PDB file of C-alpha atoms in Angstrom:
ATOM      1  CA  UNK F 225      -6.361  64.944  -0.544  1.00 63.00           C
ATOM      2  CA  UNK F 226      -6.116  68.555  -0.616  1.00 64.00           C
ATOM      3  CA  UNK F 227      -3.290  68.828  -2.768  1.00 64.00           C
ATOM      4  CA  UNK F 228      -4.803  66.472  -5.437  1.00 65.00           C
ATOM      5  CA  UNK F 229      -8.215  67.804  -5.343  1.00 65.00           C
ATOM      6  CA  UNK F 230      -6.248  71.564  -6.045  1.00 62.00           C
ATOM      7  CA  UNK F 231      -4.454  70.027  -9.396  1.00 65.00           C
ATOM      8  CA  UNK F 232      -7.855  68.174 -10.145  1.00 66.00           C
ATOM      9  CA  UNK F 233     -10.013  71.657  -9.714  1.00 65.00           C
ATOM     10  CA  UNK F 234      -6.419  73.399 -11.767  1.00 66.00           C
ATOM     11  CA  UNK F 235      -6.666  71.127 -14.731  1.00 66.00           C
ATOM     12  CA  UNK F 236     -10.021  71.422 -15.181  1.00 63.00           C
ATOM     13  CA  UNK F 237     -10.369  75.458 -14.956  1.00 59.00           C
ATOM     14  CA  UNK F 238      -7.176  75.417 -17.612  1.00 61.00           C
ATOM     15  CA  UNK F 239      -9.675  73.214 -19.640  1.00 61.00           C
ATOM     16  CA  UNK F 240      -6.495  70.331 -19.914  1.00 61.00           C
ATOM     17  CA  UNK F 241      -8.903  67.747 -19.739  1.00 66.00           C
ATOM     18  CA  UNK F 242     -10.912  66.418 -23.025  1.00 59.00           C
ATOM     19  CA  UNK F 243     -12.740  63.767 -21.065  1.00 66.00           C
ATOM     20  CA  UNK F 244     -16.744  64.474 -21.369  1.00 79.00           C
ATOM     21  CA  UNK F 245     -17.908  62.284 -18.638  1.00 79.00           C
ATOM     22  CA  UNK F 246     -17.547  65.544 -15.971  1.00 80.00           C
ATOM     23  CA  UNK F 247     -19.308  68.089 -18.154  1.00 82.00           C
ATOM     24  CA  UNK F 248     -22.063  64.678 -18.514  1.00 88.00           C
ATOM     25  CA  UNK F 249     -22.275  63.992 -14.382  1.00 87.00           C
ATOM     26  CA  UNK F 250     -21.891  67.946 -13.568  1.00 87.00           C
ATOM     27  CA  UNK F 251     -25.578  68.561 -15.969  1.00 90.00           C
ATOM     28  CA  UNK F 252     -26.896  65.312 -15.379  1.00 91.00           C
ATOM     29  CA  UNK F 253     -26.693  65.857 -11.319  1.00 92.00           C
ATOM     30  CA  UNK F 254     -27.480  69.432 -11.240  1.00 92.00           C
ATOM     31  CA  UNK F 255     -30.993  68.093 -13.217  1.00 91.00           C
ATOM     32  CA  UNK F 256     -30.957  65.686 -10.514  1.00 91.00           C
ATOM     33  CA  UNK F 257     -30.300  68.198  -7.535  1.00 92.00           C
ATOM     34  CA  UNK F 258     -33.159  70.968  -8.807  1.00 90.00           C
ATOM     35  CA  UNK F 259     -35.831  67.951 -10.157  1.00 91.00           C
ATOM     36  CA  UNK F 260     -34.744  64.788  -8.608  1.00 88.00           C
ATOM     37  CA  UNK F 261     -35.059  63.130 -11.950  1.00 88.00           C
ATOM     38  CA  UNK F 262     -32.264  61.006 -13.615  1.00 89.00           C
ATOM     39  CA  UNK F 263     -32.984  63.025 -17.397  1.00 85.00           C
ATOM     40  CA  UNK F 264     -29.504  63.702 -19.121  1.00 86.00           C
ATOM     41  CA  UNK F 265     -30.211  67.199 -20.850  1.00 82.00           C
ATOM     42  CA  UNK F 266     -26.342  66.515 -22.527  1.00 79.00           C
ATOM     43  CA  UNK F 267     -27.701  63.389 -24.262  1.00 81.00           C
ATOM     44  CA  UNK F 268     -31.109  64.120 -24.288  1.00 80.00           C
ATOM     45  CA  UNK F 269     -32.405  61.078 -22.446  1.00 84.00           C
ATOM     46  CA  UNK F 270     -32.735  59.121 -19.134  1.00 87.00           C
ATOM     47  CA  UNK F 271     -29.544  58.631 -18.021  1.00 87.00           C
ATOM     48  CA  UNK F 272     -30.575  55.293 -16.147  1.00 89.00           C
ATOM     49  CA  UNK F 273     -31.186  53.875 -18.935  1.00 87.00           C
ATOM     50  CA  UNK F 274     -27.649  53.092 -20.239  1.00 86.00           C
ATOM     51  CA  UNK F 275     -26.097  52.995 -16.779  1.00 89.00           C
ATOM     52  CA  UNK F 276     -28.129  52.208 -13.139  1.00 92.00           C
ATOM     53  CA  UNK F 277     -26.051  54.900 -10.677  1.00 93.00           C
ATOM     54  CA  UNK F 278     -28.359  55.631  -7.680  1.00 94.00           C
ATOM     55  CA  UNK F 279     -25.306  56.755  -6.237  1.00 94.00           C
ATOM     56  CA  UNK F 280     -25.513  59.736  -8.200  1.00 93.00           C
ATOM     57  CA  UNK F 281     -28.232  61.167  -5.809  1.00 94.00           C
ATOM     58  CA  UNK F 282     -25.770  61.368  -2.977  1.00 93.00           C
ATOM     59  CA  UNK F 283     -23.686  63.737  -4.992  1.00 93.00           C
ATOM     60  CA  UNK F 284     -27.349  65.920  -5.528  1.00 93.00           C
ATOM     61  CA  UNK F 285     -27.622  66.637  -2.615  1.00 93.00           C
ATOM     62  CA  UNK F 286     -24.396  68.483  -2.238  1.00 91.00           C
ATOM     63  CA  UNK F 287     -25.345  70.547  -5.648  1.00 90.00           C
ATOM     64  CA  UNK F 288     -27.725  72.286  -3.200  1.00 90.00           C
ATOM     65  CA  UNK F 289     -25.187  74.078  -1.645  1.00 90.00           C
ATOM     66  CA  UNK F 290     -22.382  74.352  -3.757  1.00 89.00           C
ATOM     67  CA  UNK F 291     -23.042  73.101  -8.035  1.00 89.00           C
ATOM     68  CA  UNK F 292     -20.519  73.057  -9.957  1.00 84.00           C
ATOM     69  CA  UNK F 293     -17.513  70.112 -11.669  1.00 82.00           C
ATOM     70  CA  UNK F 294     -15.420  71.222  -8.856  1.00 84.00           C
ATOM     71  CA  UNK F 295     -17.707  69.535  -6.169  1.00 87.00           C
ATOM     72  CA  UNK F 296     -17.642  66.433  -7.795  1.00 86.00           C
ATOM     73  CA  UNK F 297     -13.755  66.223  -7.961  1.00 86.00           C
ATOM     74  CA  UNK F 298     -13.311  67.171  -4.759  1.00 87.00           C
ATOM     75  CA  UNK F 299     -15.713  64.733  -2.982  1.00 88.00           C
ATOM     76  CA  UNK F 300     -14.284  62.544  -5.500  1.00 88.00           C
ATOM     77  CA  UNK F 301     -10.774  62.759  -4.135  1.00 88.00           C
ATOM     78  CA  UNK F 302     -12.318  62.915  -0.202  1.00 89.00           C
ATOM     79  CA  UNK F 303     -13.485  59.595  -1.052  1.00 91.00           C
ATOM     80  CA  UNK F 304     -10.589  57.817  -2.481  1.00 89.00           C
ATOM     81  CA  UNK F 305      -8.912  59.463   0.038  1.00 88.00           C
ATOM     82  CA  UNK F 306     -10.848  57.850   3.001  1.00 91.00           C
ATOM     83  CA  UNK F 307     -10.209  54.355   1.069  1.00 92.00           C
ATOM     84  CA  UNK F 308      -6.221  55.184   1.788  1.00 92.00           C
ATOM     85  CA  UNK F 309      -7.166  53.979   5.519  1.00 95.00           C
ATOM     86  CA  UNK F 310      -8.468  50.379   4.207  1.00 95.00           C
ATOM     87  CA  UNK F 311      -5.424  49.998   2.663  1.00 95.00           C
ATOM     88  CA  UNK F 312      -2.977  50.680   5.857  1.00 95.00           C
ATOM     89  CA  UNK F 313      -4.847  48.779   8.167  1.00 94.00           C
ATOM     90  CA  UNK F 314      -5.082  45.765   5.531  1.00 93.00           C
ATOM     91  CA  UNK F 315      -1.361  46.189   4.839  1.00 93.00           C
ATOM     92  CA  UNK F 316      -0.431  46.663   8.229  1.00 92.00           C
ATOM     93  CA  UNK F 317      -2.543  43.146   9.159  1.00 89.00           C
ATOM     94  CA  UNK F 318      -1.231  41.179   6.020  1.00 87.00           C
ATOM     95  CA  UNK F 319       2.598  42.360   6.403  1.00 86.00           C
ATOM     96  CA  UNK F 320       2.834  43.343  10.087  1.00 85.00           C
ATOM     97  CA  UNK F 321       5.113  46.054   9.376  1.00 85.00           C
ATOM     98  CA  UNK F 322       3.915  49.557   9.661  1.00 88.00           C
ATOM     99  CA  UNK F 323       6.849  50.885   7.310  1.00 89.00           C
ATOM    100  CA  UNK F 324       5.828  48.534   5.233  1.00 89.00           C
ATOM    101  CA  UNK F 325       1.881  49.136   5.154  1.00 90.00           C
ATOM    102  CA  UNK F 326       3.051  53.320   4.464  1.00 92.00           C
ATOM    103  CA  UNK F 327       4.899  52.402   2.026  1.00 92.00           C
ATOM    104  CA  UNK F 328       1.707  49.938   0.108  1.00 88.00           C
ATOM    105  CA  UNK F 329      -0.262  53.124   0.992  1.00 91.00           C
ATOM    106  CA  UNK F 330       1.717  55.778  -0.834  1.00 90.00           C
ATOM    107  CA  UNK F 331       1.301  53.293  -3.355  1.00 91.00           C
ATOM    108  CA  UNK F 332      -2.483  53.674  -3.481  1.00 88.00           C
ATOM    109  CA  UNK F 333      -2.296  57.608  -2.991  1.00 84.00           C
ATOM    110  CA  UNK F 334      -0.216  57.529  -5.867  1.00 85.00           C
ATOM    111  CA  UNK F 335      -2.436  55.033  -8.227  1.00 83.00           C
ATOM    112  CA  UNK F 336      -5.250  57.952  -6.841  1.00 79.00           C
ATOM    113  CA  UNK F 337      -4.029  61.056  -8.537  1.00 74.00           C
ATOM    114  CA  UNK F 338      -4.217  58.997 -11.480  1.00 72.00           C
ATOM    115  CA  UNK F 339      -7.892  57.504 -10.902  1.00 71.00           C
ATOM    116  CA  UNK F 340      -9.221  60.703 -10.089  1.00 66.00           C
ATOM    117  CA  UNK F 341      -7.599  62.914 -12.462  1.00 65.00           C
ATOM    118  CA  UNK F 342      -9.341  65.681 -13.860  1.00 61.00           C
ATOM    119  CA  UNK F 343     -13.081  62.909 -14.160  1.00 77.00           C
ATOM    120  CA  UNK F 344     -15.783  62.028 -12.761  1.00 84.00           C
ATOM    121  CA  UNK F 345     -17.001  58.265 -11.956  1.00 86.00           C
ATOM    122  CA  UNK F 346     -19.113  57.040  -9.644  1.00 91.00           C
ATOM    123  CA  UNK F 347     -17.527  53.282 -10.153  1.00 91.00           C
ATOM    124  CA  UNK F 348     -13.929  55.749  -8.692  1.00 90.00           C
ATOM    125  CA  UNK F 349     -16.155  56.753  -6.011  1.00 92.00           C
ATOM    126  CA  UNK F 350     -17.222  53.030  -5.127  1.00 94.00           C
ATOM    127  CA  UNK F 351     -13.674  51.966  -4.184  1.00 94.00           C
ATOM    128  CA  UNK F 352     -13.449  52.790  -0.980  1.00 94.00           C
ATOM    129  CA  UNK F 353     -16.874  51.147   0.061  1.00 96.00           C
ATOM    130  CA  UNK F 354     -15.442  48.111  -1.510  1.00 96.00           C
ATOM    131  CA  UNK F 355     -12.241  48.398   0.416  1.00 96.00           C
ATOM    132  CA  UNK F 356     -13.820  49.008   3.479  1.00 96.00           C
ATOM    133  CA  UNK F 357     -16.080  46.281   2.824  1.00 95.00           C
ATOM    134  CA  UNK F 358     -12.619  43.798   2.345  1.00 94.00           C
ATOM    135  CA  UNK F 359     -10.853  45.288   5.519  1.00 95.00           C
ATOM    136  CA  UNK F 360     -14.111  44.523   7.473  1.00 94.00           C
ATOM    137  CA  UNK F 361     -14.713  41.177   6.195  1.00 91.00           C
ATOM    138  CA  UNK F 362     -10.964  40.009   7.766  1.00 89.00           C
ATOM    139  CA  UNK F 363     -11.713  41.840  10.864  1.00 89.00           C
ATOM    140  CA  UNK F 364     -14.772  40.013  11.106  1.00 83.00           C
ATOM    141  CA  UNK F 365     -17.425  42.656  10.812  1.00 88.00           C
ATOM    142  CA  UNK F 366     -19.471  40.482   8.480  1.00 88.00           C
ATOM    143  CA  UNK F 367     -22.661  42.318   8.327  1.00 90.00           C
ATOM    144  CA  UNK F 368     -21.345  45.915   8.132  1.00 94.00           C
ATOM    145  CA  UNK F 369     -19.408  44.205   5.129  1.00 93.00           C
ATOM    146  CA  UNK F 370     -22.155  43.452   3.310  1.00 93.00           C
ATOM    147  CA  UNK F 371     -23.456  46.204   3.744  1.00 95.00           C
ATOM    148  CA  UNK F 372     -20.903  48.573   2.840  1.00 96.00           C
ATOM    149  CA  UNK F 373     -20.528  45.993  -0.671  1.00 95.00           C
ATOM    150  CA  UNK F 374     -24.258  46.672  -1.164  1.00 94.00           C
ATOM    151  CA  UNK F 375     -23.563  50.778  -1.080  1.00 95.00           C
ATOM    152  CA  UNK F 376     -20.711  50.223  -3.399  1.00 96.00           C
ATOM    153  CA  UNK F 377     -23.641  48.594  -5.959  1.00 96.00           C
ATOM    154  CA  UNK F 378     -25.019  51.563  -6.136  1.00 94.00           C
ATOM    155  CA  UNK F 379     -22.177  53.070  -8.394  1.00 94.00           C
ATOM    156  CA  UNK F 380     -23.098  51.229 -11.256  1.00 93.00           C
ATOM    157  CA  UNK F 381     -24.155  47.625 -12.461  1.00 93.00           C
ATOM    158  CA  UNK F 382     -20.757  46.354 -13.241  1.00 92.00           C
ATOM    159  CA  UNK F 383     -19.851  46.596  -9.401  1.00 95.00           C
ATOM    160  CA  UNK F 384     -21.131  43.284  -9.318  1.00 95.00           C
ATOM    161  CA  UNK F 385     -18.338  42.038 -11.099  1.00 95.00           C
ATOM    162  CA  UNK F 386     -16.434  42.768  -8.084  1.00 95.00           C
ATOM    163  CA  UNK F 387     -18.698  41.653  -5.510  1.00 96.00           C
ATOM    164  CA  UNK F 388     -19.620  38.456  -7.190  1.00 96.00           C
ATOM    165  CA  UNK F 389     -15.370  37.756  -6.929  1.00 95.00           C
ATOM    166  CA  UNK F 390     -15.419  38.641  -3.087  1.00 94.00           C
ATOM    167  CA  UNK F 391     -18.068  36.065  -2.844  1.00 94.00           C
ATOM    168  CA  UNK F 392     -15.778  33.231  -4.663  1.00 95.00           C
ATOM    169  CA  UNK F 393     -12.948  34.672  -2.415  1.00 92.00           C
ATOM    170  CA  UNK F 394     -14.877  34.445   0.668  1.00 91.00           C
ATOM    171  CA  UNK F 395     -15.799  30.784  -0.326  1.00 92.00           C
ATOM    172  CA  UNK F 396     -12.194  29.318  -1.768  1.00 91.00           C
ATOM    173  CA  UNK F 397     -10.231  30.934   0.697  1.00 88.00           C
ATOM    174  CA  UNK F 398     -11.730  31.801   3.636  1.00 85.00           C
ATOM    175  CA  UNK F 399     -12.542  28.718   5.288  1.00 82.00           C
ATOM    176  CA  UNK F 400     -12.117  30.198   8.674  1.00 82.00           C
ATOM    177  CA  UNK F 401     -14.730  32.603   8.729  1.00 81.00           C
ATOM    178  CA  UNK F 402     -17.900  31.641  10.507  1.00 79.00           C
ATOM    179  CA  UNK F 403     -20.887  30.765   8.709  1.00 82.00           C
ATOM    180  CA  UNK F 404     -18.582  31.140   5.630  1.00 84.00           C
ATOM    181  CA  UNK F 405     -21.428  29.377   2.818  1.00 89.00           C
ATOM    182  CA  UNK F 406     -23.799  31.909   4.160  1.00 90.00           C
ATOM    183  CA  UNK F 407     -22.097  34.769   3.351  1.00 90.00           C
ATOM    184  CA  UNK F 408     -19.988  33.877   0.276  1.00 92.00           C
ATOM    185  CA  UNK F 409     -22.881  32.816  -1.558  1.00 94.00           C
ATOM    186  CA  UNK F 410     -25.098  35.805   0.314  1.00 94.00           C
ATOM    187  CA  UNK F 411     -22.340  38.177  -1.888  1.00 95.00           C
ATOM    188  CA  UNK F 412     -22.814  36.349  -4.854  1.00 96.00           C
ATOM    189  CA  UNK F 413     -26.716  36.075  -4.720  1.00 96.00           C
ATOM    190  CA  UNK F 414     -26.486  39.945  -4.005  1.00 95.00           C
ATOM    191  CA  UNK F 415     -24.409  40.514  -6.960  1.00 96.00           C
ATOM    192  CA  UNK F 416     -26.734  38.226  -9.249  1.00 96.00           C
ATOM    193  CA  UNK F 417     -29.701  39.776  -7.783  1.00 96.00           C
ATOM    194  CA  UNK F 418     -28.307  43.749  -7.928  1.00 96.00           C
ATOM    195  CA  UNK F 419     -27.451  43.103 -11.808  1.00 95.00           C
ATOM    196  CA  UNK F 420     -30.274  41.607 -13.064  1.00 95.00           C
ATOM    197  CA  UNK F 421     -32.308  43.312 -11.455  1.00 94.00           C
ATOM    198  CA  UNK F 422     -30.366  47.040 -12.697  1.00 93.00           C
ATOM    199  CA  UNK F 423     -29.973  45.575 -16.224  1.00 92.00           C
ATOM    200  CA  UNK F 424     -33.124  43.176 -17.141  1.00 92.00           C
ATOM    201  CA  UNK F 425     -35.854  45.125 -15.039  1.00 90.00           C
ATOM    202  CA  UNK F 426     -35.270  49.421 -13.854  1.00 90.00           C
ATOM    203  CA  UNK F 427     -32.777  50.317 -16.963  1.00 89.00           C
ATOM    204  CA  UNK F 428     -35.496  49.264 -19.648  1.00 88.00           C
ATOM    205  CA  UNK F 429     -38.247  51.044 -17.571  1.00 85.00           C
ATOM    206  CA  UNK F 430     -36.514  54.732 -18.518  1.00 81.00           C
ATOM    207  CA  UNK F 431     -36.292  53.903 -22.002  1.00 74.00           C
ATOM    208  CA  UNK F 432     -37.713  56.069 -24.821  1.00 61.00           C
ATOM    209  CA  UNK F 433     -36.972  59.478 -22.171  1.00 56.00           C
ATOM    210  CA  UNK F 434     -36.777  62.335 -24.734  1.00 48.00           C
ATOM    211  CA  UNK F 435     -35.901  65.682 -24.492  1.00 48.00           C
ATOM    212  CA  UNK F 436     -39.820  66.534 -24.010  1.00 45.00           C
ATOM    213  CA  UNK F 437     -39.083  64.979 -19.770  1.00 48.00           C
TER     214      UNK F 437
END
């Protein structure tokens, strides 16, 4: 984690990376740290109104202390880099092989440096809540699944997607889990509800935001 965070924070200070979205989430959550507003001074609007990410306040609160892109690459990284320990104890219960599991692991730490390199994204951020929320779910933990899926809404509306397809999952082929209707269609209502909700009803509210906010 430390390692990638270092060649994140490297790239970025040798201005390698062209990719805007930092220099939009570094100003948009600064505003958002100092104001607790949503107001995008780099595009001159509300920035909820093209994309829902409450999850953006989290990452406010640590501009209090330190501000800056390299706070949101690290945390970034210390994320994706908690999500690693999903992945081992899923492999390790699917293949019940710990050299095995390591080796799917590496796999993910090396898909990571990619993910993570040198951007910001609070959808990167929302992967490990999502594979938390999939290693719980098999180990049975069915409510603090749901709830960790519901914090992994919160990165953007597209999550969904994703947790509408853990519902179907959850439904075709997990037959075993108790109360298994309840909760498969509990994800998908969540999903339906968290979208239309994001899109149809609090995205339209912060149109028309001008620079004047």
């Amino acid at each position: 984690i430390l390692r990638i965070s270092w060649v994140n924070i490297r790239e970025f200070r040798a201005m390698y990376t062209s990719n805007t979205m930092l220099a939009v989430n570094d100003q948009l959550i600064w505003y958002m740290s100092r104001t607790g507003r949503s107001f995008s001074p780099m595009y001159g609007v509300n920035y909820f109104f093209g994309h829902f990410k409450p999850m953006l306040y989290l990452f406010s609160l640590f501009y209090k202390f330190r501000p800056g892109p390299e706070t949101l690459l690290f945390m970034q990284t210390l994320f994706l880099g908690l999500g690693a320990i999903p992945v081992y104890l899923l492999a390790k219960r699917k293949l019940r092989e710990n050299f095995y599991a390591f080796i799917f692991t590496l796999g993910y730490l090396w898909a990571m440096t990619f993910i993570s390199y040198a951007s910001f994204h609070t959808t990167t951020v929302a992967i490990p809540f999502l594979l938390w929320a999939i290693y719980l779910l098999e180990r049975g933990c069915l409510k603090l699944s749901f709830l960790l899926a519901g914090v992994a809404l919160a990165g953007k509306e597209n999550i969904s997607l994703t947790v509408l397809a853990l519902g179907l999952y959850i439904l075709i082929f997990r037959r075993d889990l108790p109360r298994r209707r309840f909760l498969g269609y509990g994800f998908i209502i969540l999903s339906l509800l968290w979208f239309y909700l994001a899109v149809y009803m609090i995205m339209p509210i912060f149109h028309g935001e001008s620079r004047t906010q």
